Each structure stands twice: as structure tokens, then as C-alpha cells.
Tab-separated table of N, CA and C in Angstrom:
chain	number	residue	atom	x	y	z
A	1032	MET	N	-6.255	-7.220	-1.102
A	1032	MET	CA	-6.309	-6.418	-0.567
A	1032	MET	C	-7.304	-4.640	-1.774
A	1033	LYS	N	-7.790	-3.835	-1.108
A	1033	LYS	CA	-8.542	-2.713	-1.352
A	1033	LYS	C	-7.776	-1.699	-1.143
A	1034	TYR	N	-7.444	-0.646	-1.871
A	1034	TYR	CA	-6.968	0.264	-1.600
A	1034	TYR	C	-8.242	1.008	-1.730
A	1035	PRO	N	-7.841	2.569	-0.871
A	1035	PRO	CA	-8.896	3.738	-1.087
A	1035	PRO	C	-9.318	4.203	-2.310
A	1036	ARG	N	-10.275	4.395	-2.371
A	1036	ARG	CA	-9.857	5.394	-4.286
A	1036	ARG	C	-9.769	6.556	-3.930
A	1037	GLU	N	-9.389	7.078	-2.724
A	1037	GLU	CA	-8.542	8.676	-2.696
A	1037	GLU	C	-7.015	8.496	-1.712
A	1038	PHE	N	-6.723	7.535	-2.220
A	1038	PHE	CA	-5.409	6.657	-1.406
A	1038	PHE	C	-4.451	7.970	-2.480
A	1039	GLY	N	-3.242	7.884	-1.457
A	1039	GLY	CA	-2.654	9.322	-1.944
A	1039	GLY	C	-2.820	10.705	-2.834
A	1040	ARG	N	-3.670	10.927	-2.344
A	1040	ARG	CA	-4.192	12.322	-2.827
A	1040	ARG	C	-4.919	12.983	-1.574
A	1041	VAL	N	-4.946	12.705	-0.553
A	1041	VAL	CA	-5.381	13.387	0.267
A	1041	VAL	C	-4.453	15.202	1.132
A	1042	VAL	N	-5.266	15.961	0.823
A	1042	VAL	CA	-4.731	17.061	1.352
A	1042	VAL	C	-5.624	17.572	2.149
A	1043	GLU	N	-5.733	17.663	3.547
A	1043	GLU	CA	-6.585	18.417	4.287
A	1043	GLU	C	-5.959	19.367	5.341
A	1044	ASP	N	-6.534	20.614	5.752
A	1044	ASP	CA	-6.320	21.142	6.766
A	1044	ASP	C	-7.081	20.839	8.249
A	1045	LEU	N	-6.576	20.250	9.178
A	1045	LEU	CA	-8.154	19.372	9.904
A	1045	LEU	C	-8.261	20.784	11.356
A	1046	SER	N	-7.356	21.977	11.095
A	1046	SER	CA	-7.203	23.391	11.627
A	1046	SER	C	-7.612	23.906	11.107
A	1047	SER	N	-8.360	24.238	9.848
A	1047	SER	CA	-8.870	25.224	9.333
A	1047	SER	C	-9.705	26.290	9.712
A	1048	ASP	N	-10.396	26.155	10.835
A	1048	ASP	CA	-10.921	27.093	12.009
A	1048	ASP	C	-9.926	27.702	12.455
A	1049	ASP	N	-8.913	27.976	12.495
A	1049	ASP	CA	-8.012	28.246	13.279
A	1049	ASP	C	-7.716	29.718	12.719
A	1050	PRO	N	-6.910	30.697	13.404
A	1050	PRO	CA	-6.595	31.989	12.891
A	1050	PRO	C	-5.719	32.071	11.807
A	1051	PRO	N	-5.320	32.426	10.053
A	1051	PRO	CA	-4.533	32.152	9.317
A	1051	PRO	C	-3.107	32.123	9.635
A	1052	ASN	N	-2.482	32.880	10.841
A	1052	ASN	CA	-0.942	32.662	11.424
A	1052	ASN	C	-0.774	31.490	12.000
A	1053	THR	N	-1.991	30.710	12.543
A	1053	THR	CA	-1.969	29.962	13.421
A	1053	THR	C	-0.505	28.963	12.873
A	1054	PRO	N	0.248	28.120	14.023
A	1054	PRO	CA	1.477	27.465	13.556
A	1054	PRO	C	0.588	26.190	13.300
A	1055	LYS	N	1.069	25.408	12.950
A	1055	LYS	CA	0.673	24.316	12.446
A	1055	LYS	C	2.121	23.446	11.502
A	1056	SER	N	1.144	22.351	11.809
A	1056	SER	CA	2.790	21.011	11.272
A	1056	SER	C	2.077	20.103	10.669
A	1057	LEU	N	2.679	19.879	9.600
A	1057	LEU	CA	2.788	18.760	8.393
A	1057	LEU	C	2.324	17.407	8.904
A	1058	TYR	N	1.463	16.121	9.232
A	1058	TYR	CA	2.136	15.164	9.055
A	1058	TYR	C	1.242	14.545	7.912
A	1059	VAL	N	2.174	13.123	8.239
A	1059	VAL	CA	1.689	12.381	6.894
A	1059	VAL	C	1.043	11.120	7.027
A	1060	ILE	N	0.339	10.568	6.657
A	1060	ILE	CA	-0.236	9.193	6.724
A	1060	ILE	C	0.926	7.946	5.640
A	1061	PHE	N	1.445	6.991	6.537
A	1061	PHE	CA	1.832	6.156	5.217
A	1061	PHE	C	1.229	4.754	5.158
A	1062	THR	N	1.594	3.616	4.846
A	1062	THR	CA	1.125	2.904	4.197
A	1062	THR	C	2.262	2.007	3.886
A	1063	ASP	N	2.855	0.659	4.506
A	1063	ASP	CA	3.644	-0.267	3.701
A	1063	ASP	C	3.169	-1.728	3.379
A	1064	THR	N	3.455	-2.053	2.236
A	1064	THR	CA	3.354	-3.617	2.306
A	1064	THR	C	3.858	-4.188	2.226
A	1065	ASN	N	5.058	-3.894	2.090
A	1065	ASN	CA	6.375	-4.449	1.238
A	1065	ASN	C	7.959	-4.385	3.047
A	1066	GLN	N	7.324	-4.590	4.181
A	1066	GLN	CA	8.462	-4.412	5.067
A	1066	GLN	C	9.339	-5.272	5.082
A	1067	ARG	N	9.145	-6.357	3.912
A	1067	ARG	CA	10.439	-7.264	3.971
A	1067	ARG	C	11.664	-6.490	3.097
A	1068	ASP	N	11.035	-5.593	1.946
A	1068	ASP	CA	11.548	-5.343	1.128
A	1068	ASP	C	12.285	-3.533	1.400
A	1069	PHE	N	13.042	-3.360	2.421
A	1069	PHE	CA	14.112	-1.802	2.686
A	1069	PHE	C	14.140	-0.561	1.728
A	1070	ARG	N	13.909	-1.430	0.478
A	1070	ARG	CA	14.167	-0.261	-0.830
A	1070	ARG	C	13.163	0.379	-1.204
A	1071	ALA	N	11.706	-0.216	-0.649
A	1071	ALA	CA	10.636	-0.231	-1.282
A	1071	ALA	C	10.081	1.246	-0.422
A	1072	PRO	N	9.808	2.360	-1.160
A	1072	PRO	CA	9.515	3.296	0.388
A	1072	PRO	C	8.208	3.236	0.192
A	1073	PRO	N	7.612	3.490	1.743
A	1073	PRO	CA	5.942	3.583	1.819
A	1073	PRO	C	5.484	4.144	1.518
A	1074	LYS	N	4.002	3.691	1.158
A	1074	LYS	CA	2.963	4.943	0.301
A	1074	LYS	C	2.415	5.760	0.843
A	1075	PRO	N	2.530	6.713	0.629
A	1075	PRO	CA	1.589	8.431	1.489
A	1075	PRO	C	0.182	8.017	1.101
A	1076	TYR	N	-0.584	7.987	2.545
A	1076	TYR	CA	-1.859	8.221	1.833
A	1076	TYR	C	-2.419	9.386	1.403
A	1077	GLY	N	-2.145	10.538	2.175
A	1077	GLY	CA	-2.006	11.786	2.198
A	1077	GLY	C	-1.521	12.730	3.709
A	1078	VAL	N	-1.649	13.885	3.354
A	1078	VAL	CA	-1.047	14.805	4.423
A	1078	VAL	C	-1.602	15.730	4.848
A	1079	PHE	N	-1.824	16.071	6.074
A	1079	PHE	CA	-2.200	16.842	6.962
A	1079	PHE	C	-1.868	17.955	7.705
A	1080	TRP	N	-2.430	19.502	8.231
A	1080	TRP	CA	-1.718	20.367	8.683
A	1080	TRP	C	-2.771	19.857	9.957
A	1081	SER	N	-1.878	19.852	11.241
A	1081	SER	CA	-2.688	20.339	12.157
A	1081	SER	C	-1.520	20.933	13.592
A	1082	ALA	N	-3.475	22.053	13.972
A	1082	ALA	CA	-1.940	22.590	15.538
A	1082	ALA	C	-2.478	22.152	16.588
A	1083	VAL	N	-2.834	21.284	16.428
A	1083	VAL	CA	-2.464	20.546	18.005
A	1083	VAL	C	-2.386	19.044	18.270
A	1084	GLY	N	-0.845	19.179	17.153
A	1084	GLY	CA	-0.038	17.733	17.248
A	1084	GLY	C	-1.000	16.966	16.578
A	1085	PRO	N	-0.250	15.519	16.639
A	1085	PRO	CA	-0.780	14.503	15.560
A	1085	PRO	C	-2.260	13.681	15.851
A	1086	GLY	N	-2.545	14.031	16.998
A	1086	GLY	CA	-3.864	13.387	17.507
A	1086	GLY	C	-4.912	13.450	16.638
A	1087	PRO	N	-5.478	14.430	15.803
A	1087	PRO	CA	-6.440	14.014	14.660
A	1087	PRO	C	-6.259	13.132	13.679
A	1088	VAL	N	-4.618	13.603	13.380
A	1088	VAL	CA	-4.302	12.379	11.969
A	1088	VAL	C	-3.951	11.081	12.156
A	1089	ASN	N	-3.928	10.774	13.585
A	1089	ASN	CA	-3.525	9.103	14.213
A	1089	ASN	C	-5.236	8.710	13.944
A	1090	ASN	N	-5.985	9.670	14.765
A	1090	ASN	CA	-7.450	9.153	14.302
A	1090	ASN	C	-8.370	8.539	12.950
A	1091	ILE	N	-7.998	9.585	11.946
A	1091	ILE	CA	-7.680	9.658	10.220
A	1091	ILE	C	-7.045	8.358	10.122
A	1092	ALA	N	-6.277	8.155	10.350
A	1092	ALA	CA	-5.576	6.164	10.515
A	1092	ALA	C	-5.522	5.465	10.789
A	1093	ILE	N	-6.732	5.385	12.029
A	1093	ILE	CA	-7.017	4.448	12.466
A	1093	ILE	C	-8.104	4.092	11.898
A	1094	GLU	N	-9.292	5.345	11.429
A	1094	GLU	CA	-10.767	5.300	10.969
A	1094	GLU	C	-10.263	4.023	9.778
A	1095	LEU	N	-9.344	4.743	9.024
A	1095	LEU	CA	-9.020	3.945	7.133
A	1095	LEU	C	-8.715	2.774	7.370
A	1096	TRP	N	-8.253	1.710	8.855
A	1096	TRP	CA	-8.392	0.786	8.657
A	1096	TRP	C	-9.513	-0.340	7.806
A	1097	ALA	N	-11.047	0.547	7.962
A	1097	ALA	CA	-11.866	-0.062	7.283
A	1097	ALA	C	-11.918	-0.438	6.054
A	1098	LYS	N	-11.693	0.809	5.711
A	1098	LYS	CA	-11.465	1.326	3.730
A	1098	LYS	C	-10.213	0.268	3.402
A	1099	PHE	N	-9.671	-0.554	3.916
A	1099	PHE	CA	-7.959	-1.556	3.467
A	1099	PHE	C	-9.117	-2.606	3.562
A	1100	GLY	N	-10.498	-3.015	3.876
A	1100	GLY	CA	-11.069	-4.396	3.893
A	1100	GLY	C	-11.599	-4.704	5.372
A	1101	SER	N	-12.373	-5.981	5.548
A	1101	SER	CA	-13.533	-6.389	6.504
A	1101	SER	C	-12.863	-6.365	7.515
A	1102	VAL	N	-13.147	-6.644	8.612
A	1102	VAL	CA	-12.482	-7.296	9.403
A	1102	VAL	C	-12.166	-8.949	9.600
A	1103	LYS	N	-12.901	-9.364	8.946
A	1103	LYS	CA	-13.123	-10.616	8.476
A	1103	LYS	C	-11.604	-10.996	7.353
A	1104	GLY	N	-11.296	-12.381	7.796
A	1104	GLY	CA	-10.233	-12.285	7.516
A	1104	GLY	C	-8.770	-11.976	7.840
A	1105	ARG	N	-8.403	-10.709	9.068
A	1105	ARG	CA	-8.263	-9.992	9.610
A	1105	ARG	C	-7.308	-10.357	10.562
A	1106	ASP	N	-5.221	-10.871	10.835
A	1106	ASP	CA	-5.120	-11.187	12.233
A	1106	ASP	C	-3.861	-10.410	12.118
A	1107	SER	N	-2.830	-11.287	13.508
A	1107	SER	CA	-2.050	-10.376	13.763
A	1107	SER	C	-2.105	-8.774	14.211
A	1108	GLU	N	-2.976	-8.352	14.297
A	1108	GLU	CA	-3.506	-6.823	14.748
A	1108	GLU	C	-1.913	-6.413	16.039
A	1109	HIS	N	-2.119	-5.505	15.822
A	1109	HIS	CA	-1.359	-4.836	17.050
A	1109	HIS	C	-1.568	-2.798	16.319
A	1110	ASN	N	-2.408	-1.987	17.690
A	1110	ASN	CA	-2.525	-1.473	17.761
A	1110	ASN	C	-3.501	-0.835	16.583
A	1111	ILE	N	-3.936	-1.547	16.096
A	1111	ILE	CA	-4.881	-0.723	15.098
A	1111	ILE	C	-6.020	0.174	15.444
A	1112	ASN	N	-6.221	-0.291	16.652
A	1112	ASN	CA	-7.377	0.956	17.310
A	1112	ASN	C	-6.514	2.009	18.175
A	1113	GLY	N	-5.232	1.909	18.425
A	1113	GLY	CA	-4.723	3.473	18.987
A	1113	GLY	C	-4.114	2.757	20.236
A	1114	LYS	N	-4.787	2.069	21.237
A	1114	LYS	CA	-4.919	2.201	21.802
A	1114	LYS	C	-3.713	2.235	22.959
A	1115	ASP	N	-2.720	1.436	22.108
A	1115	ASP	CA	-1.099	1.884	22.460
A	1115	ASP	C	-0.677	2.791	22.233
A	1116	THR	N	-1.089	3.883	21.550
A	1116	THR	CA	-0.581	4.883	20.971
A	1116	THR	C	-0.613	6.078	22.734
A	1117	GLN	N	0.194	6.703	22.838
A	1117	GLN	CA	-0.043	7.898	23.765
A	1117	GLN	C	-0.139	8.963	23.137
A	1118	PRO	N	-0.671	9.910	24.111
A	1118	PRO	CA	-0.805	11.320	23.910
A	1118	PRO	C	0.086	11.663	23.156
A	1119	GLY	N	0.358	12.967	22.276
A	1119	GLY	CA	0.957	13.341	21.310
A	1119	GLY	C	2.209	12.787	20.559
A	1120	GLU	N	2.429	11.553	20.599
A	1120	GLU	CA	2.582	10.002	19.516
A	1120	GLU	C	1.723	10.172	18.370
A	1121	CYS	N	3.022	9.578	17.588
A	1121	CYS	CA	2.354	9.368	15.955
A	1121	CYS	C	1.986	8.223	16.435
A	1122	TYR	N	0.850	7.844	15.364
A	1122	TYR	CA	0.368	6.625	15.429
A	1122	TYR	C	0.784	5.617	14.793
A	1123	ASP	N	1.425	3.862	15.085
A	1123	ASP	CA	1.832	3.028	14.387
A	1123	ASP	C	0.959	1.782	14.747
A	1124	GLY	N	0.525	1.248	13.938
A	1124	GLY	CA	-0.756	0.196	13.878
A	1124	GLY	C	0.007	-0.792	12.381
A	1125	PHE	N	-0.384	-1.985	13.074
A	1125	PHE	CA	0.208	-3.495	12.102
A	1125	PHE	C	-1.075	-4.564	12.068
A	1126	ALA	N	-1.549	-5.073	10.868
A	1126	ALA	CA	-2.402	-6.409	10.984
A	1126	ALA	C	-2.179	-6.527	9.391
A	1127	CYS	N	-2.262	-7.850	9.616
A	1127	CYS	CA	-2.521	-9.139	8.123
A	1127	CYS	C	-3.749	-9.319	7.809
A	1128	LEU	N	-4.008	-8.885	6.198
A	1128	LEU	CA	-5.366	-8.793	6.304
A	1128	LEU	C	-5.031	-9.773	4.669
A	1129	ASN	N	-6.585	-10.448	4.339
A	1129	ASN	CA	-7.104	-11.520	3.429
A	1129	ASN	C	-6.631	-13.182	4.008
A	1130	TYR	N	-7.048	-13.376	5.440
A	1130	TYR	CA	-6.322	-14.473	5.938
A	1130	TYR	C	-4.638	-14.669	5.521
A	1131	GLY	N	-4.300	-13.441	5.843
A	1131	GLY	CA	-2.846	-13.105	6.207
A	1131	GLY	C	-1.964	-13.526	4.875
A	1132	GLN	N	-2.847	-13.305	3.402
A	1132	GLN	CA	-1.994	-12.398	2.054
A	1132	GLN	C	-1.104	-11.547	1.746
A	1133	THR	N	-2.006	-10.429	2.848
A	1133	THR	CA	-1.018	-9.417	3.036
A	1133	THR	C	-0.680	-8.960	3.991
A	1134	ALA	N	0.223	-8.192	4.803
A	1134	ALA	CA	0.831	-7.909	5.745
A	1134	ALA	C	0.875	-6.280	5.552
A	1135	LEU	N	0.173	-5.561	6.086
A	1135	LEU	CA	0.041	-4.139	6.256
A	1135	LEU	C	0.464	-3.521	7.468
A	1136	SER	N	1.453	-1.765	7.073
A	1136	SER	CA	1.483	-1.246	7.981
A	1136	SER	C	1.135	0.576	8.008
A	1137	MET	N	0.385	0.412	9.129
A	1137	MET	CA	0.351	2.200	8.520
A	1137	MET	C	0.756	3.346	9.969
A	1138	PHE	N	1.341	3.723	9.393
A	1138	PHE	CA	2.303	5.028	11.163
A	1138	PHE	C	1.622	6.246	10.114
A	1139	VAL	N	1.977	6.917	11.278
A	1139	VAL	CA	1.911	8.402	10.934
A	1139	VAL	C	3.047	9.361	11.138
A	1140	ARG	N	3.533	10.159	10.865
A	1140	ARG	CA	4.524	10.420	11.035
A	1140	ARG	C	4.853	12.418	10.766
A	1141	LYS	N	5.373	13.055	10.841
A	1141	LYS	CA	5.702	14.326	11.321
A	1141	LYS	C	6.452	14.561	9.890
A	1142	VAL	N	6.144	15.574	9.195
A	1142	VAL	CA	7.154	15.936	8.517
A	1142	VAL	C	8.098	16.991	8.604
A	1143	GLU	N	9.433	16.577	8.785
A	1143	GLU	CA	10.775	17.548	9.098
A	1143	GLU	C	11.120	17.892	7.949
A	1144	VAL	N	11.972	18.859	8.182
A	1144	VAL	CA	12.320	19.944	7.058
A	1144	VAL	C	13.793	19.188	7.326
A	1145	ASP	N	14.120	18.372	8.077
A	1145	ASP	CA	15.363	17.695	8.038
A	1145	ASP	C	15.851	16.057	7.612
A	1146	ASN	N	13.846	15.365	6.870
A	1146	ASN	CA	14.320	14.571	6.839
A	1146	ASN	C	13.795	14.249	5.091
A	1147	GLU	N	15.233	14.359	4.332
A	1147	GLU	CA	15.169	15.178	3.216
A	1147	GLU	C	14.329	13.211	2.444
A	1148	GLY	N	14.223	12.549	2.914
A	1148	GLY	CA	13.173	10.970	1.955
A	1148	GLY	C	11.851	11.290	2.136
A	1149	ASP	N	11.287	11.881	3.353
A	1149	ASP	CA	9.953	12.257	3.329
A	1149	ASP	C	9.378	13.348	2.977
A	1150	PHE	N	10.241	14.464	2.781
A	1150	PHE	CA	9.970	15.601	2.296
A	1150	PHE	C	10.025	15.467	0.499
A	1151	MET	N	11.387	14.660	-0.243
A	1151	MET	CA	11.607	14.461	-1.562
A	1151	MET	C	10.151	13.752	-1.858
A	1152	LEU	N	9.720	12.598	-1.100
A	1152	LEU	CA	8.658	11.676	-1.550
A	1152	LEU	C	7.123	12.221	-1.774
A	1153	LEU	N	7.045	13.333	-1.046
A	1153	LEU	CA	5.690	13.819	-1.273
A	1153	LEU	C	5.756	14.811	-2.339
A	1154	TYR	N	7.120	15.932	-2.036
A	1154	TYR	CA	7.033	16.430	-2.991
A	1154	TYR	C	6.677	15.878	-4.836
A	1155	GLU	N	7.562	15.000	-4.741
A	1155	GLU	CA	7.323	14.159	-6.314
A	1155	GLU	C	5.801	13.764	-6.573
A	1156	LYS	N	4.981	13.526	-5.347
A	1156	LYS	CA	4.211	13.039	-5.367
A	1156	LYS	C	2.941	13.697	-5.465
A	1157	GLY	N	3.553	15.488	-5.652
A	1157	GLY	CA	2.725	16.648	-5.499
A	1157	GLY	C	1.767	17.165	-4.328
A	1158	LEU	N	2.585	16.701	-2.853
A	1158	LEU	CA	1.777	16.634	-1.885
A	1158	LEU	C	1.641	17.877	-1.641
A	1159	ILE	N	3.248	17.991	-1.110
A	1159	ILE	CA	3.784	19.715	-0.539
A	1159	ILE	C	3.265	20.647	-1.545
A	1160	GLU	N	2.886	20.892	-2.279
A	1160	GLU	CA	2.473	21.897	-3.203
A	1160	GLU	C	1.224	22.099	-3.052
A	1161	GLU	N	0.480	21.228	-2.899
A	1161	GLU	CA	-0.434	21.010	-2.786
A	1161	GLU	C	-1.105	21.887	-1.159
A	1162	ALA	N	-0.407	21.014	-0.424
A	1162	ALA	CA	-0.589	21.471	1.753
A	1162	ALA	C	-0.055	22.648	1.463
A	1163	LEU	N	0.654	22.958	0.573
A	1163	LEU	CA	1.599	24.168	0.646
A	1163	LEU	C	0.155	26.028	0.527
A	1164	VAL	N	-0.492	25.513	-0.482
A	1164	VAL	CA	-1.457	26.119	-1.390
A	1164	VAL	C	-2.869	26.593	-0.631
A	1165	LEU	N	-2.813	25.241	0.157
A	1165	LEU	CA	-4.058	25.007	1.175
A	1165	LEU	C	-3.740	25.717	2.215
A	1166	ARG	N	-2.390	26.078	2.762
A	1166	ARG	CA	-2.697	27.246	3.559
A	1166	ARG	C	-2.193	28.370	3.232
A	1167	GLY	N	-2.443	28.396	2.050
A	1167	GLY	CA	-2.035	30.256	1.045
A	1167	GLY	C	-0.691	30.380	0.686
A	1168	ILE	N	-0.024	29.447	0.409
A	1168	ILE	CA	1.749	29.530	0.838
A	1168	ILE	C	1.492	28.872	-0.818
A	1169	GLU	N	2.556	30.053	-1.931
A	1169	GLU	CA	2.478	29.964	-3.385
A	1169	GLU	C	3.979	29.145	-3.400
A	1170	MET	N	3.870	28.355	-4.489
A	1170	MET	CA	5.208	27.738	-4.765
A	1170	MET	C	5.981	28.646	-5.450
A	1171	ASP	N	6.681	29.765	-4.897
A	1171	ASP	CA	7.374	30.620	-5.259
A	1171	ASP	C	8.952	30.158	-5.928
A	1172	ASP	N	10.158	31.115	-6.881
A	1172	ASP	CA	10.689	30.165	-6.747
A	1172	ASP	C	11.964	30.150	-5.862
A	1173	ARG	N	11.626	30.996	-4.726
A	1173	ARG	CA	12.818	30.513	-3.572
A	1173	ARG	C	11.906	28.870	-2.995
A	1174	ILE	N	10.906	28.877	-3.032
A	1174	ILE	CA	10.950	27.286	-2.394
A	1174	ILE	C	10.867	26.495	-3.484
A	1175	LYS	N	10.987	26.511	-4.680
A	1175	LYS	CA	11.338	25.542	-5.644
A	1175	LYS	C	13.453	25.545	-5.925
A	1176	GLY	N	13.575	26.649	-5.549
A	1176	GLY	CA	15.418	26.734	-5.152
A	1176	GLY	C	15.422	25.677	-4.104
A	1177	ALA	N	15.012	26.309	-2.845
A	1177	ALA	CA	15.385	25.347	-2.226
A	1177	ALA	C	15.065	23.956	-1.815
A	1178	ILE	N	13.959	23.488	-2.614
A	1178	ILE	CA	13.173	22.003	-3.530
A	1178	ILE	C	14.661	21.347	-3.934
A	1179	ASP	N	15.216	22.073	-5.063
A	1179	ASP	CA	16.435	22.089	-6.473
A	1179	ASP	C	17.312	21.456	-5.527
A	1180	ILE	N	17.860	22.252	-4.292
A	1180	ILE	CA	19.065	21.768	-4.125
A	1180	ILE	C	18.966	20.978	-3.268
A	1181	MET	N	17.548	20.657	-2.411
A	1181	MET	CA	17.760	19.089	-1.528
A	1181	MET	C	17.720	18.118	-2.539
A	1182	GLN	N	16.890	18.089	-3.756
A	1182	GLN	CA	17.280	17.451	-4.874
A	1182	GLN	C	19.011	17.040	-5.584
A	1183	THR	N	19.565	18.355	-4.891
A	1183	THR	CA	21.277	18.307	-5.480
A	1183	THR	C	21.589	17.369	-4.933
A	1184	VAL	N	21.263	17.799	-3.217
A	1184	VAL	CA	22.014	17.045	-2.588
A	1184	VAL	C	21.629	15.443	-2.069
A	1185	ILE	N	20.652	14.948	-2.552
A	1185	ILE	CA	20.047	13.759	-2.416
A	1185	ILE	C	20.856	12.961	-3.786
A	1186	ASP	N	20.877	13.803	-4.611
A	1186	ASP	CA	21.743	12.922	-5.937
A	1186	ASP	C	23.354	12.499	-5.630
A	1187	TRP	N	23.886	13.777	-5.181
A	1187	TRP	CA	25.327	13.916	-4.608
A	1187	TRP	C	25.556	12.832	-3.382
A	1188	LYS	N	24.776	12.927	-2.694
A	1188	LYS	CA	24.781	11.680	-1.930
A	1188	LYS	C	24.732	9.939	-2.384
A	1189	ARG	N	23.648	10.327	-3.131
A	1189	ARG	CA	23.387	9.237	-4.344
A	1189	ARG	C	25.020	8.402	-4.621
A	1190	GLU	N	25.401	9.682	-5.453
A	1190	GLU	CA	26.497	9.357	-6.142
A	1190	GLU	C	28.063	8.865	-5.416
A	1191	LYS	N	27.576	9.375	-4.281
A	1191	LYS	CA	28.364	8.754	-3.315
A	1191	LYS	C	28.474	7.953	-2.211
A	1192	GLY	N	27.058	7.155	-2.950
A	1192	GLY	CA	27.005	6.423	-1.773
A	1192	GLY	C	27.552	6.709	0.146
A	1193	ALA	N	26.347	7.942	0.013
A	1193	ALA	CA	26.804	8.161	1.336
A	1193	ALA	C	24.933	9.056	1.719
A	1194	LEU	N	24.120	8.246	1.071
A	1194	LEU	CA	23.056	8.715	1.862
A	1194	LEU	C	22.883	7.860	3.451
A	1195	ASP	N	21.348	8.387	3.747
A	1195	ASP	CA	21.417	8.614	4.970
A	1195	ASP	C	20.971	7.348	5.120
A	1196	PRO	N	21.357	6.412	6.245
A	1196	PRO	CA	20.939	5.490	6.307
A	1196	PRO	C	18.893	4.693	6.875
A	1197	LEU	N	18.216	6.068	6.671
A	1197	LEU	CA	17.362	6.332	6.701
A	1197	LEU	C	16.562	5.663	5.242
A	1198	TYR	N	17.425	6.191	4.101
A	1198	TYR	CA	16.844	5.234	3.171
A	1198	TYR	C	17.143	3.958	2.415
A	1199	GLU	N	17.962	3.601	3.770
A	1199	GLU	CA	17.506	1.807	3.340
A	1199	GLU	C	16.714	1.398	3.989
A	1200	ILE	N	16.199	2.098	5.001
A	1200	ILE	CA	15.011	1.455	5.455
A	1200	ILE	C	13.359	2.076	4.318
A	1201	PHE	N	13.822	3.278	4.468
A	1201	PHE	CA	12.113	3.748	3.679
A	1201	PHE	C	12.799	3.959	2.078
A	1202	GLY	N	13.334	3.670	1.597
A	1202	GLY	CA	14.021	3.734	0.750
A	1202	GLY	C	14.210	5.132	-0.437
A	1203	TYR	N	14.784	5.166	-1.599
A	1203	TYR	CA	15.039	6.199	-2.202
A	1203	TYR	C	14.011	7.091	-2.783
A	1204	PRO	N	13.955	8.520	-3.115
A	1204	PRO	CA	13.053	9.442	-3.585
A	1204	PRO	C	12.722	8.951	-5.001
A	1205	GLU	N	11.520	8.811	-5.755
A	1205	GLU	CA	11.811	8.497	-6.936
A	1205	GLU	C	11.717	9.934	-7.940
A	1206	GLU	N	12.523	9.116	-8.870
A	1206	GLU	CA	13.259	10.329	-9.788
A	1206	GLU	C	11.485	11.165	-10.471
A	1207	LYS	N	12.260	12.390	-10.104
A	1207	LYS	CA	10.868	13.349	-10.680
A	1207	LYS	C	10.471	13.517	-12.137
A	1208	GLU	N	9.182	13.412	-12.231
A	1208	GLU	CA	8.953	13.314	-13.906
A	1208	GLU	C	9.231	14.578	-14.690
A	1209	LYS	N	10.087	15.166	-15.863
A	1209	LYS	CA	9.623	16.791	-16.069
A	1209	LYS	C	8.569	16.442	-17.333
């Protein structure tokens, strides 16, 4: 399976023509090739601001299938064209690539403040900071302090064995390199 060259570095504002204070949500496209290993976190392809819901991000995810290889040798497809995704829902698709050698799941998820795992994974990859800069928001001490508190809570929960069950599915955030 080939990975797109820009994989993990995409940060876009899909509503850049809107007025500066237009409310927007942050969405992420995740890929997962380790569906059987619940501790392996999915990999973020990129993050996207949208003022109109997940639709434009879903379209990018659907178009992204072509970058992972040709249609030849692809089978066990589920919703790779997005036809099973209802308006307003986030996309979720699956296919086996290279004649069954690799299983790939691709999905869009809205970044929610209360989902520590997604937020910290994106922060550690540098995508949160880039997304905030794109919106004209600086990573000031207040925002960095909030992220530090979130990391402290995650560390405490990990130590106590009380992490959210989603971590069992989506994996633990990687340690931030200093």
C-alpha cells in the first residue's frame, strides 16, 4: 500500500471565504490499517475546518482512496464512494487493498474538546497548533496551559488504570517529544 506524500501534514480551512468570526468545526480524517490491534492508534491524514458540517471533509476522504492505490486488487469494499453516509454524518469506509494484503479503514471524525485521545494525538502531531494558526489563533500560554492540564489528566488516568474505554479502541496518545 502506498501512502500519499502529504500524509499526516494536511491542514486546510474549507470555509476560508467565510467572514473571519464564522463558527467552524474542526474535523480529522483518520486511516487505520491495524483494525485487530486495538492499542494501535489510527493515523491522522489531516485536519480541516468546516463551517457547513462534515460534508466537504467527507468528500476529501472519499477522493483520498485513489491515492492509496489503484482500483485493481481492491475488494471487500464498504462505503468507499460515500453512498451509505447520510447528510450531516461523518464518513466511514473500508476496503482491502493489494489483493487482500492490507485492510484500510478511513473515517472522518469531528474533534470534540471532551475527546482527550483525539485532541492529544493531533496536538502531538503538531496539527492542532497549525489548525489554530490557520484560523488566526495563537498558541498562547492560556491554550498551552489547558493542553498541559489535559496531558496531566491523561497521565493520571493512565497511572490509575482509569482511562476512557475509547483508548482501548483508539490507542493511547504518544509521548510528546521535548
